[in-house]
Each structure stands twice: as C-alpha cells, then as structure tokens.
GROMACS .gro file of C-alpha atoms in nm:
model
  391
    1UNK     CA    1  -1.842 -12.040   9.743
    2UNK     CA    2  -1.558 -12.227   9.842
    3UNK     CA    3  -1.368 -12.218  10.160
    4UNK     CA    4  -1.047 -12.349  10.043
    5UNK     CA    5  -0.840 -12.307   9.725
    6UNK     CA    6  -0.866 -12.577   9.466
    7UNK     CA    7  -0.502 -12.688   9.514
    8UNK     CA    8  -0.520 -12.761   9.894
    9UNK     CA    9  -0.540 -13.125   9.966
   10UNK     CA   10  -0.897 -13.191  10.195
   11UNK     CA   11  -0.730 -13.543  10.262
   12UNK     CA   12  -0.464 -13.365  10.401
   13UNK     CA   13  -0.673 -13.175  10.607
   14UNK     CA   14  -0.839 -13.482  10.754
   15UNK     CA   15  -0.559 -13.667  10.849
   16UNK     CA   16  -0.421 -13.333  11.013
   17UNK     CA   17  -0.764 -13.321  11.231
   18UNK     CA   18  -0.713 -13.692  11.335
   19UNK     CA   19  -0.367 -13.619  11.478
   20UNK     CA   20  -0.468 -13.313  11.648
   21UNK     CA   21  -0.742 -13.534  11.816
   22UNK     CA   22  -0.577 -13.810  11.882
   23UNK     CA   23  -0.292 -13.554  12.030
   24UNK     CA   24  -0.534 -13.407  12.216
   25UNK     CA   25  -0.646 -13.715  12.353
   26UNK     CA   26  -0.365 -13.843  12.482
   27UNK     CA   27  -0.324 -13.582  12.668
   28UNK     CA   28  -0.667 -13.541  12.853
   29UNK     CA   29  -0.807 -13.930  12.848
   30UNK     CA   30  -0.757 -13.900  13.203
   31UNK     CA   31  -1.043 -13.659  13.197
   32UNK     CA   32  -1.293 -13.882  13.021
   33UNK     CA   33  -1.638 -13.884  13.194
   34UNK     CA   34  -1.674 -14.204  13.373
   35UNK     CA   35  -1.920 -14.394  13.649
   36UNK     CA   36  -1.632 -14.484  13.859
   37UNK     CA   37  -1.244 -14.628  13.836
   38UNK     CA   38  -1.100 -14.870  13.625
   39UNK     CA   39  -1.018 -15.190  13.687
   40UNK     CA   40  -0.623 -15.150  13.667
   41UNK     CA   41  -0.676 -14.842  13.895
   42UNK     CA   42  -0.838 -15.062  14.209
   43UNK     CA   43  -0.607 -15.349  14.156
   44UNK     CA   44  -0.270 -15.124  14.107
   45UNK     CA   45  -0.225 -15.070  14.480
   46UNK     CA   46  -0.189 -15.443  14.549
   47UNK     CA   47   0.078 -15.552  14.280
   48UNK     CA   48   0.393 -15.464  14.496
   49UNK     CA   49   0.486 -15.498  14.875
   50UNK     CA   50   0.519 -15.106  14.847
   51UNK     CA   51   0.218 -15.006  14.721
   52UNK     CA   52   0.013 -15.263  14.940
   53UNK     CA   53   0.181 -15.054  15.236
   54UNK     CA   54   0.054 -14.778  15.119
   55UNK     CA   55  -0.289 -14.856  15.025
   56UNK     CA   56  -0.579 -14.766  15.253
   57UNK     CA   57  -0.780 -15.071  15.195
   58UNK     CA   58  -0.739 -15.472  15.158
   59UNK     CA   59  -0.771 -15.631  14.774
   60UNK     CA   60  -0.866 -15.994  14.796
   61UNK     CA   61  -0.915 -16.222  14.492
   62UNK     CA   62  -1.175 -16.430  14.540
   63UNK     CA   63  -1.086 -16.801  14.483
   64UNK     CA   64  -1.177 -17.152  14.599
   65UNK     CA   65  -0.926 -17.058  14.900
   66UNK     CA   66  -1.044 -16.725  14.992
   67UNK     CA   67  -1.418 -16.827  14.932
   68UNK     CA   68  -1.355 -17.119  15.187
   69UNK     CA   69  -1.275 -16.861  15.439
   70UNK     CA   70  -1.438 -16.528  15.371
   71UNK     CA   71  -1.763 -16.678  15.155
   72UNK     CA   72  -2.027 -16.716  15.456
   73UNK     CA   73  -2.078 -16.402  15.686
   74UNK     CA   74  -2.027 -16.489  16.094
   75UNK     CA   75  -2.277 -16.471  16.301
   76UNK     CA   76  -2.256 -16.174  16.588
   77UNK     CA   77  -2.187 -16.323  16.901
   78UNK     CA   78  -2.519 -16.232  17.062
   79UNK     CA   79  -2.560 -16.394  17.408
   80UNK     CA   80  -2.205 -16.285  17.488
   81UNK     CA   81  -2.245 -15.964  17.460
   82UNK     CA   82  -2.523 -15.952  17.721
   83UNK     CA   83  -2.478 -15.951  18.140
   84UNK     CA   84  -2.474 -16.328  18.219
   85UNK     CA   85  -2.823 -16.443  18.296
   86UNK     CA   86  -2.909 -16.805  18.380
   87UNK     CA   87  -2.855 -17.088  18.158
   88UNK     CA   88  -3.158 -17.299  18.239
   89UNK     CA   89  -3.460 -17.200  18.443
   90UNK     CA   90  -3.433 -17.199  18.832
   91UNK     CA   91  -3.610 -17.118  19.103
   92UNK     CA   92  -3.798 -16.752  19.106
   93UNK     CA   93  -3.642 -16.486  19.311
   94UNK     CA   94  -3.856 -16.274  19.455
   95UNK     CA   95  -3.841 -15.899  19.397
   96UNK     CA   96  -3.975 -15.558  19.492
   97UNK     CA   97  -4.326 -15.578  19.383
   98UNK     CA   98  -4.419 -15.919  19.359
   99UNK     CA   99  -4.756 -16.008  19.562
  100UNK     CA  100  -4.768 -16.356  19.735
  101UNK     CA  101  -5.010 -16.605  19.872
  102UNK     CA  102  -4.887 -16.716  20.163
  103UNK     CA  103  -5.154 -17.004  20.315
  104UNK     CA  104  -5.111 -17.155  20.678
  105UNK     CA  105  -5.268 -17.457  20.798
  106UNK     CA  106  -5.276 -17.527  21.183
  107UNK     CA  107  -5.385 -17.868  21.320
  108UNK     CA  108  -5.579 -17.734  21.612
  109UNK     CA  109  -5.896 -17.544  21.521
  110UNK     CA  110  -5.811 -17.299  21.826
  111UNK     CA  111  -5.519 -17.194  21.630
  112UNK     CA  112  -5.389 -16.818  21.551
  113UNK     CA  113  -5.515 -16.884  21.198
  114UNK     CA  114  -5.778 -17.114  21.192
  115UNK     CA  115  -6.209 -17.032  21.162
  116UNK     CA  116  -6.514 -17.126  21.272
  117UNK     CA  117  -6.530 -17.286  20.905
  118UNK     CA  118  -6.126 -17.417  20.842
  119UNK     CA  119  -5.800 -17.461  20.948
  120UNK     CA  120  -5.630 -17.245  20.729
  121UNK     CA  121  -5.616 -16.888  20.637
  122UNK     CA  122  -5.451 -16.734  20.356
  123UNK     CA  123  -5.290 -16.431  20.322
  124UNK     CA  124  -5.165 -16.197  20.027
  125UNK     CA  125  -4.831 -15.984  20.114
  126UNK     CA  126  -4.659 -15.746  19.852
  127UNK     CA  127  -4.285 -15.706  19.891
  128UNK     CA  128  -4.198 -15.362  19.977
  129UNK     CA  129  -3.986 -15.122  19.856
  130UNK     CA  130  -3.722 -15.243  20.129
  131UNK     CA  131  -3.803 -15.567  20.006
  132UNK     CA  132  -3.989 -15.714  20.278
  133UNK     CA  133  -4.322 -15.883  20.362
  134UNK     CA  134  -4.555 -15.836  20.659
  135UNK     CA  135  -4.748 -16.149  20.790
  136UNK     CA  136  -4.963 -16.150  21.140
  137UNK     CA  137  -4.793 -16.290  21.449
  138UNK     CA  138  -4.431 -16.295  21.260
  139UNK     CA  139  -4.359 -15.935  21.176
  140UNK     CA  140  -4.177 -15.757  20.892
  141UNK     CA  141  -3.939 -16.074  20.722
  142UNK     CA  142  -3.694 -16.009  20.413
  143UNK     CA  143  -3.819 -16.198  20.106
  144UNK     CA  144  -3.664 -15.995  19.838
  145UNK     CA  145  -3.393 -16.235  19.657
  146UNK     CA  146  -3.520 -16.535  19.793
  147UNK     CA  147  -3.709 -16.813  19.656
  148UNK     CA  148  -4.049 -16.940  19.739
  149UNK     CA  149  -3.957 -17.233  19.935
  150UNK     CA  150  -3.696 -16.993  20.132
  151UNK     CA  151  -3.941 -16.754  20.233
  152UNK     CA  152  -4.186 -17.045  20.301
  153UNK     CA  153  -3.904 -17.230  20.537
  154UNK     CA  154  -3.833 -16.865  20.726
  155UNK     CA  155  -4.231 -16.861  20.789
  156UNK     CA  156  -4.240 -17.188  20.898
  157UNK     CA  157  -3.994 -17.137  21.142
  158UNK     CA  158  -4.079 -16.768  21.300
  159UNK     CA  159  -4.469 -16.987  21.377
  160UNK     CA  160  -4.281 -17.272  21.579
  161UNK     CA  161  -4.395 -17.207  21.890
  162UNK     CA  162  -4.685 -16.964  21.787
  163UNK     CA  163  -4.920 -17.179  21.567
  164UNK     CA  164  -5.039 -17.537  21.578
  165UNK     CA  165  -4.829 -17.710  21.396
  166UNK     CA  166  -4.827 -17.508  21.093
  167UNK     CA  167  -4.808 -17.562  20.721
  168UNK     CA  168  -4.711 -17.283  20.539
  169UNK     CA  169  -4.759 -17.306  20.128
  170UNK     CA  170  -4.619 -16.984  19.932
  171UNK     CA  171  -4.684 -16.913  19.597
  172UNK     CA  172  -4.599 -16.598  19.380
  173UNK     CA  173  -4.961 -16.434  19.318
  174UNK     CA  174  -4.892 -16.133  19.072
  175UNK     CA  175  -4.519 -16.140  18.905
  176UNK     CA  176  -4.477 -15.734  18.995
  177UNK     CA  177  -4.100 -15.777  18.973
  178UNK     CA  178  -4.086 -16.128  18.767
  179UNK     CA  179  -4.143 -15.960  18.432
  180UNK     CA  180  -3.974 -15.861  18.095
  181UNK     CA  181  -4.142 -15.624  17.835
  182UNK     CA  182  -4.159 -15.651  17.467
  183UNK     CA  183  -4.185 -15.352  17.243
  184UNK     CA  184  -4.129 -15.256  16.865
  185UNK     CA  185  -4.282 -15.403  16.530
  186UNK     CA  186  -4.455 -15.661  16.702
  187UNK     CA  187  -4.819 -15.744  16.650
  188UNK     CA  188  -4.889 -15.728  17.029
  189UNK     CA  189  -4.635 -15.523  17.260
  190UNK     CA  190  -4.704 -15.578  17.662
  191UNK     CA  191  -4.520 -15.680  18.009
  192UNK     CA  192  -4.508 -16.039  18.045
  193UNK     CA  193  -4.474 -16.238  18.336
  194UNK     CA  194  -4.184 -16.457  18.382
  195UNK     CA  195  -4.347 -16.835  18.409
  196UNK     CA  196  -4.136 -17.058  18.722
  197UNK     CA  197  -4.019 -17.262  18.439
  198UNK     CA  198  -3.847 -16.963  18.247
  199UNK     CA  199  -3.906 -16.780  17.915
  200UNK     CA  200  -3.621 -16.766  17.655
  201UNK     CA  201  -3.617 -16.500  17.381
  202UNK     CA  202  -3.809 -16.691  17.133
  203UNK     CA  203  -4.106 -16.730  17.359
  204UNK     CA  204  -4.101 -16.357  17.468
  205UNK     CA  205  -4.126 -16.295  17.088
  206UNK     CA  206  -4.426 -16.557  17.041
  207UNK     CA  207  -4.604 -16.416  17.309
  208UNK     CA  208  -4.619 -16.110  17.154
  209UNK     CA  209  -4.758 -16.222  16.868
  210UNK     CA  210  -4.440 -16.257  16.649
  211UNK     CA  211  -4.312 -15.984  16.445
  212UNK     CA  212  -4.467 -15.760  16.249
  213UNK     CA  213  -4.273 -15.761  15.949
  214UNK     CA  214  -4.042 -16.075  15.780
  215UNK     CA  215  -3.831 -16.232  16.051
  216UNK     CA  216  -3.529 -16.188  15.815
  217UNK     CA  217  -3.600 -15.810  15.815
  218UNK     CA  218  -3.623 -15.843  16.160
  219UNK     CA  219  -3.330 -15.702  16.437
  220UNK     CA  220  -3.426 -15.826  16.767
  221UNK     CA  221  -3.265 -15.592  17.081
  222UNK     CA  222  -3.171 -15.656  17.413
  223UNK     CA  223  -3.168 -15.446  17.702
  224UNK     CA  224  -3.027 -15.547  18.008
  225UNK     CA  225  -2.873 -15.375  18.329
  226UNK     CA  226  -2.812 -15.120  18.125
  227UNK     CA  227  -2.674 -15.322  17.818
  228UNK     CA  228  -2.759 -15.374  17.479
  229UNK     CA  229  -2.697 -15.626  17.236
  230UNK     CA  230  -2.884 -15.690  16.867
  231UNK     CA  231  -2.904 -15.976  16.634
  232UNK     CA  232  -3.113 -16.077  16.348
  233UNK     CA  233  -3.433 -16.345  16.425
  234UNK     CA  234  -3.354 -16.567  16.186
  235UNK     CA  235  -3.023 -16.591  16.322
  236UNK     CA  236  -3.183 -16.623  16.678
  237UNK     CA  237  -3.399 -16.929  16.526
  238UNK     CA  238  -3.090 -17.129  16.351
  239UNK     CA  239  -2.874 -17.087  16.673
  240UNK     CA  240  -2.976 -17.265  17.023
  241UNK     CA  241  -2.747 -17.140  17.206
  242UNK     CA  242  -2.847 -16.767  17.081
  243UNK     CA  243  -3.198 -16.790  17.247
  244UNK     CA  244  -3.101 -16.690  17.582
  245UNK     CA  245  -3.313 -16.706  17.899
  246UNK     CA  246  -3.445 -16.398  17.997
  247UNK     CA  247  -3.393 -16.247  18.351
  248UNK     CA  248  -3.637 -16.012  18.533
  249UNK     CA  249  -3.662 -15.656  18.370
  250UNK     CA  250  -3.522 -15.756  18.043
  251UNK     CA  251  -3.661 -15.506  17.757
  252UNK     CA  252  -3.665 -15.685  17.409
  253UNK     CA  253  -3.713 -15.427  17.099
  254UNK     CA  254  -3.804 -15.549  16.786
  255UNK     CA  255  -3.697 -15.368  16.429
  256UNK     CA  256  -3.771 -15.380  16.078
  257UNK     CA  257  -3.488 -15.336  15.929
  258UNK     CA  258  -3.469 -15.426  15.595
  259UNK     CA  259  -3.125 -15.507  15.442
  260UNK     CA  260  -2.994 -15.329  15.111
  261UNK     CA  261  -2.702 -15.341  14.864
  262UNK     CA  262  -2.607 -15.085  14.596
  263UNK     CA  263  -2.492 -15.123  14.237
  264UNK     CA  264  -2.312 -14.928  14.060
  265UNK     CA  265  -2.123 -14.893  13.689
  266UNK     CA  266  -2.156 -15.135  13.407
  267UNK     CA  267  -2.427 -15.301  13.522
  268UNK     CA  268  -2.826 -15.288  13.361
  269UNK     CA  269  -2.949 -15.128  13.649
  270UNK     CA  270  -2.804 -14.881  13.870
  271UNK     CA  271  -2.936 -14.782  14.249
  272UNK     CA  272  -2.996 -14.965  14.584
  273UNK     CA  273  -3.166 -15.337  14.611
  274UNK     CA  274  -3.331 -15.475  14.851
  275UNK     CA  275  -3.234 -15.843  14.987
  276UNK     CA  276  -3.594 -16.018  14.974
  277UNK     CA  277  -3.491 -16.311  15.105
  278UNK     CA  278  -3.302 -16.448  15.382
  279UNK     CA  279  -2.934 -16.428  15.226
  280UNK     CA  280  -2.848 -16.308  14.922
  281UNK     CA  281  -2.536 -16.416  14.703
  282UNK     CA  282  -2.313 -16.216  14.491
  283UNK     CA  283  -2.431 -16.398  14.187
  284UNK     CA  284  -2.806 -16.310  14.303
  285UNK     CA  285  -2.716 -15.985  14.361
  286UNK     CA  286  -2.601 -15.927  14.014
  287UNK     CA  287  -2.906 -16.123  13.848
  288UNK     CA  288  -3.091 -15.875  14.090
  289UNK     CA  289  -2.923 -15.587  13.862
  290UNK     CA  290  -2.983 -15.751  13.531
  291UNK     CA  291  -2.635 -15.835  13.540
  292UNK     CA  292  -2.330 -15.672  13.352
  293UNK     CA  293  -2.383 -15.468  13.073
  294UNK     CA  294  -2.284 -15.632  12.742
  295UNK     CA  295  -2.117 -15.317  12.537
  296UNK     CA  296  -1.959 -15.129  12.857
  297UNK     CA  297  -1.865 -15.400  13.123
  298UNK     CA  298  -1.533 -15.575  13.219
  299UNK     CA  299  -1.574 -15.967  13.273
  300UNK     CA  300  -1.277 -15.930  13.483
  301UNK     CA  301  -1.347 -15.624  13.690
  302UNK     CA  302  -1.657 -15.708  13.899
  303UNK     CA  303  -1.542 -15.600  14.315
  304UNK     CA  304  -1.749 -15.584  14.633
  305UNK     CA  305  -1.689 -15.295  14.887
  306UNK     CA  306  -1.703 -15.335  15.214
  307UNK     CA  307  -1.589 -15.308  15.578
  308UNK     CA  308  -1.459 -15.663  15.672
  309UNK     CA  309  -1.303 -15.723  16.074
  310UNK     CA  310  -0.931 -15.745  16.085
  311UNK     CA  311  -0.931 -16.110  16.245
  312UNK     CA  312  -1.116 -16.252  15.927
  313UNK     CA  313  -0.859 -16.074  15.727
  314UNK     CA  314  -0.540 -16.222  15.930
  315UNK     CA  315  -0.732 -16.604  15.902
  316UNK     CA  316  -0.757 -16.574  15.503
  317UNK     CA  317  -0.401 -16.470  15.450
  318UNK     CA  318  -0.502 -16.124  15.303
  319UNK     CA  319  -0.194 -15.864  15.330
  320UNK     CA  320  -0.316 -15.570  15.532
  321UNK     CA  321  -0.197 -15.186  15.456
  322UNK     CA  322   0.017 -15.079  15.730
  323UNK     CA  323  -0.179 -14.797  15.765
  324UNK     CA  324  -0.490 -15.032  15.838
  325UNK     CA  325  -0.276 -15.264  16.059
  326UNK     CA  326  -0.441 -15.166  16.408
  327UNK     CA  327  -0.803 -15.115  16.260
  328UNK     CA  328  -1.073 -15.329  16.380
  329UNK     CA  329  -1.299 -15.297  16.032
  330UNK     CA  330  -1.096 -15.231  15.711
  331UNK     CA  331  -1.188 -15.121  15.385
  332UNK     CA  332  -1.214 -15.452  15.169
  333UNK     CA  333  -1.252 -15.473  14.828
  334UNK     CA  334  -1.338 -15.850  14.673
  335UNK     CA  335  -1.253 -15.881  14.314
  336UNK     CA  336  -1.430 -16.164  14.058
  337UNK     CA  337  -1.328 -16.201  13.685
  338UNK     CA  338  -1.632 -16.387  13.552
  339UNK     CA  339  -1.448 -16.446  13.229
  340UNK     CA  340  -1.345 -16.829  13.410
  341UNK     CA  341  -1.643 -17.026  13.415
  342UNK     CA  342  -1.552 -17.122  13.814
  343UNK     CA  343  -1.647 -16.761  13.889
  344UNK     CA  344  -1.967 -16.835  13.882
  345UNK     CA  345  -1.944 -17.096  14.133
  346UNK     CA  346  -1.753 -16.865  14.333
  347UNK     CA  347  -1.976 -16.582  14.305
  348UNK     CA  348  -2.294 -16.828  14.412
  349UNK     CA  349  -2.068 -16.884  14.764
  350UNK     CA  350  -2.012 -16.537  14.872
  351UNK     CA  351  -2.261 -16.433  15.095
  352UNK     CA  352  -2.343 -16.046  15.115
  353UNK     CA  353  -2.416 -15.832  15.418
  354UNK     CA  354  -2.593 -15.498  15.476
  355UNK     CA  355  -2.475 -15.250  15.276
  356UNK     CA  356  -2.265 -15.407  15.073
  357UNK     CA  357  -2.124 -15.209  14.730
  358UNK     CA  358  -2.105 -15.362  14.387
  359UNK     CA  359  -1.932 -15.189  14.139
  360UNK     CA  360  -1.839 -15.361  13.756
  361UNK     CA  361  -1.559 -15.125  13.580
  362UNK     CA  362  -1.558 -15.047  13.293
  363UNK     CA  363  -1.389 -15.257  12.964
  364UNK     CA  364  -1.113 -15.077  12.787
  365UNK     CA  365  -1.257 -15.094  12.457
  366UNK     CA  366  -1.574 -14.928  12.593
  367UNK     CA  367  -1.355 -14.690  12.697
  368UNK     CA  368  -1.205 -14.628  12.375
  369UNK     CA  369  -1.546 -14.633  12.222
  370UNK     CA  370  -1.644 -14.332  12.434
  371UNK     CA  371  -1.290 -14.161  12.321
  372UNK     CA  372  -1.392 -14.215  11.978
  373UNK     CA  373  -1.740 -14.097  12.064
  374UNK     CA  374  -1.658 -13.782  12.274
  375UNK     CA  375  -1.273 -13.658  12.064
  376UNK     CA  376  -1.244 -13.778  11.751
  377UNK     CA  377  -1.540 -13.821  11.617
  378UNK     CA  378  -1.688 -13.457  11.652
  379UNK     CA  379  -1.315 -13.371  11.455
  380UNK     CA  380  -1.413 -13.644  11.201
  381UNK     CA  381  -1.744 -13.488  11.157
  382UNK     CA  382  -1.584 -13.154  11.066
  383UNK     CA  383  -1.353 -13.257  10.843
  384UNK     CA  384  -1.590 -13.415  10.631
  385UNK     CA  385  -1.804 -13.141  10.651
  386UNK     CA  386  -1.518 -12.889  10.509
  387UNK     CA  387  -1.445 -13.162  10.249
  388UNK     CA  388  -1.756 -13.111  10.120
  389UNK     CA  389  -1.803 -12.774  10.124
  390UNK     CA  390  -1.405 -12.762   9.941
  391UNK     CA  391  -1.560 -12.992   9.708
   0.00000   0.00000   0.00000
C-alpha cells in the first residue's frame, strides 16, 4: 500500500521537511538543552561602557598584565586582625590564679623566718580572686599585673625593718593564669603553660602534637578577648611575622578544612575536586578534570567564577559595574582562550582559592551538532522513511 500517489515528488517532500525544521529551529534554538551559557553570552555584558554599567559582575581577560596582578591569591592579614599582644616575650604578669614560691633568707638565725636547721623559709601564695597574695608578717599585697621581680621588690621592702636582712627570691610555681589552650584536630588538645620566655603560635601547635590532618587542610583559629581571627598553617609557616606571640587565655582551634573547586560544562569530568596539594593552578585544575572535552568544548571560552575584593579589582584596572561599585567582594569572572599557546603559561600562574568555579562553554559547532541531532535529524529520519514507503 502506498501512502502517496505516484505523481507526488518524495524529493519534494524532503526538502519541504528540512525547511520546516530548520524554520522551526530558528525560532526555538534558544531553547536547546544546554550545561550552562555560551561564551558570547558571558562576555556580551563587557563589550560596551553601557552594558559594563549594567552588568552585575566584573569580566577580566586574563593576560601577562592581569596575571601579574590578580595571578597569586593574598594572604589574609592574620595578626592584624587580632587585639595587639606583645611582639617579643617580656616579663610574666602575674594573674588571678597563679601560685608562687616566694623564699626569704634572713642573715640572723633568730630571724622571723629562719629554723633550727636554715635560714630560709619558703612559702607558696596563690593570687586571689582580688588578685592578691598573703605572706606572714607583711599582710595581704597586690601582685596581680605585676611581674616577679615587682612583687619580689614590694616584699623586700614591707620586711625592712621586720626580718634580718632579707632576701626574697619569687618564682611563678603553677602558671594558673599564665596559660593558653589548644583544641580541635590536633593529636593532643590540653592547657599549656605560658614558658617566661614566651610561646608563639607555632609552638602552641607543636606542643600539641601538630595537627591531625595535612597542614594545608589545616585553618588555624584565634580567640582572643573576645576576638577571632583564622588563617591557613601553611600560611602561618611561610610568614614570620604571622606567628604571633600568644598572651594569657588565648584559645587556638584547629580545623580540617579541606579546600574544593567545581567543574562544570565541556570538560571530561564534571563535579567538585579536591585541592591535594598546597596550591593548585588553573591549568592543574583542568588536568584535574581530564581537561576540555574534544567534540563539545570552546578553546576560547574557559572562565573562573568567583568572589574577588574590590581593592584587587581597582589595582588591575578591571572596570567595575556601577551597580557593584560600593561592594567589598564582587562577582568575577576570569576568562582564558587556550587556543594561544601563552594561555597555557597563563593558566599555570593563576592561583585558585576555595571554592572556586570552572566552567568551559560550549563550541558553536557542537552546538549546531546537537541542533542537527535534536531538530532536523528526527525530520530527516521521517522523510526518508515516507520515501520509502512512497517508493
């Protein structure tokens, strides 16, 4: 049985189905499925002084001049952020808490504080919770805030008269108030002492045994006076000036917290990837993700998403929306074309941060291939099959 009369042209009938598809097509390409925009689409927004107005996020090219500038990731100012503690060990202020051994020698052996066996007698006081100590003969004395050889001087003094010609030594017994505590993924959490000669973060961290998981996973926390400030370890061990001296009552928290990027669109492997490794490059972070996919990627439509402070912004030239113009973080997005062999130097110098976004559009001609794939073809197909059955 034949659908169509003998005289009716099937080749007519085919070219009649192309036009209706590619009609069709042109008007709903806009509605092909897709893993995310094109590359025309981010970039559009930054080709006029208009448009960049209006935008709601930064573009930025990467090239040797931009790299230069907004390649390597700043460091957080740590130690700034923190209430000013001292920049080199002094001398220990006693606090509320603290026991000390306070030792008097008298020259006479009739003296208030000498035995039948010595000269000397030794005494432990704890500071009160008003701060003071009690010693025989002299009477409640302030001592919190004051140093060892101040308290041992105010002694001294409130015996002339009383003792033999005393000699008063004073030494901090039990560090009650002279401590900091260390919590987190450590291998050995506690309350440490503060030594006379200081402790700076590093050696708070040591003597808890280190941390528990890779120091570049690793977010160390401050508390102090009711403050906070984070960093990362390694950033703690390249920086000098970032190892601060503790101060009495410090609390130091340490985190695993691994860092992550995500991929997504024409790339061999879509999802979330871990850093591994200290710092991780753009061009390591595509390797990570097998890189771009031959049939589907754009060489010129690789970007990185990502919130980026408005100073570094201002310092790399990079117009800002005027919409964005007072923000502190604005949306950034960094675009590569890896069809110039620099890219790939380029791509080796920018350094990515936590939570970064890759995203490779998609090329044109896949783009057309999926048109083809998903319009005409399935019109093609039935064409051909009416051809045949006319036939």
């Amino acid at each position: 049985m034949k659908l169509l009369s003998p005289g009716y042209p099937s080749a007519t009938l085919g070219r009649s189905a192309v036009a209706l598809a590619l009609t069709l097509a042109l008007a709903g390409c806009a509605s092909l499925p897709g893993q995310g925009p094109s590359k025309s689409k981010i970039v559009e927004l930054a080709a006029g002084e208009k448009t960049v107005q209006d935008s709601q996020y930064a573009v930025v090219n990467l090239t040797p001049q931009t790299v230069g500038v907004m390649g390597k990731i700043p460091r957080r100012a740590f130690s700034t952020a923190l209430p000013q503690g001292p920049r080199q060990p002094g001398a220990v202020r006693v606090g509320i808490g603290d026991v000390l051994g306070i030792q008097i020698w008298e020259a006479s052996p009739d003296g208030l504080f000498s035995t039948a066996t010595a000269k000397s007698a030794e005494i432990a006081a704890t500071v009160d919770g008003q701060g003071n100590i009690y010693l025989p003969y002299v009477g409640t004395m302030p001592a919190r805030g004051q140093s060892v050889e101040q308290i041992r001087g105010s002694i001294a003094q409130a015996l002339a008269g009383k003792a033999v010609d005393p000699e008063v030594v004073v030494v901090v017994k039990e560090n009650g108030a002279q401590s900091i505590t260390v919590v987190g993924d450590v291998k050995g959490a506690g309350r440490f002492d503060l030594p006379p000669s200081g402790l700076r973060l590093l050696d708070a961290v040591a003597l808890s045994g280190g941390p528990s998981q890779a120091s570049f996973d690793t977010e160390v926390i401050v508390n102090r006076a009711g403050r906070t400030a984070n960093i990362r370890l390694d950033d703690v061990v390249k920086t000098n000036a970032e190892n601060v001296w503790l101060v009495p009552r410090d609390t130091i928290q340490l985190l695993h917290k691994p860092r992550s990027f995500t991929a997504f669109g024409a790339v061999s492997a879509n999802g979330q990837q871990m850093f591994e490794t200290e710092t991780v490059s753009l061009a390591e972070a595509l390797a990570k993700v097998g890189g771009l996919s031959d049939s589907r990627a754009d060489k010129g439509g690789v970007f990185l998403f990502r919130f980026e402070p408005r100073e570094r912004l201002i310092a790399a030239r990079i117009p800002l929306p005027e919409q964005l113009a007072s923000a502190q973080m604005v949306p950034t997005i960094y675009q590569l074309d890896l069809g110039t062999p620099n890219a790939y130097f380029l791509a080796q110098s920018v350094e990515m941060t936590d939570k970064d976004i890759v995203y490779v559009a998609s090329s044109p001609a896949s783009e057309f291939r999926k048109f083809v794939q998903i319009i005409v073809a399935p019109f093609v197909n039935t064409t051909d099959s009416v051809n045949d059955l006319a036939n």
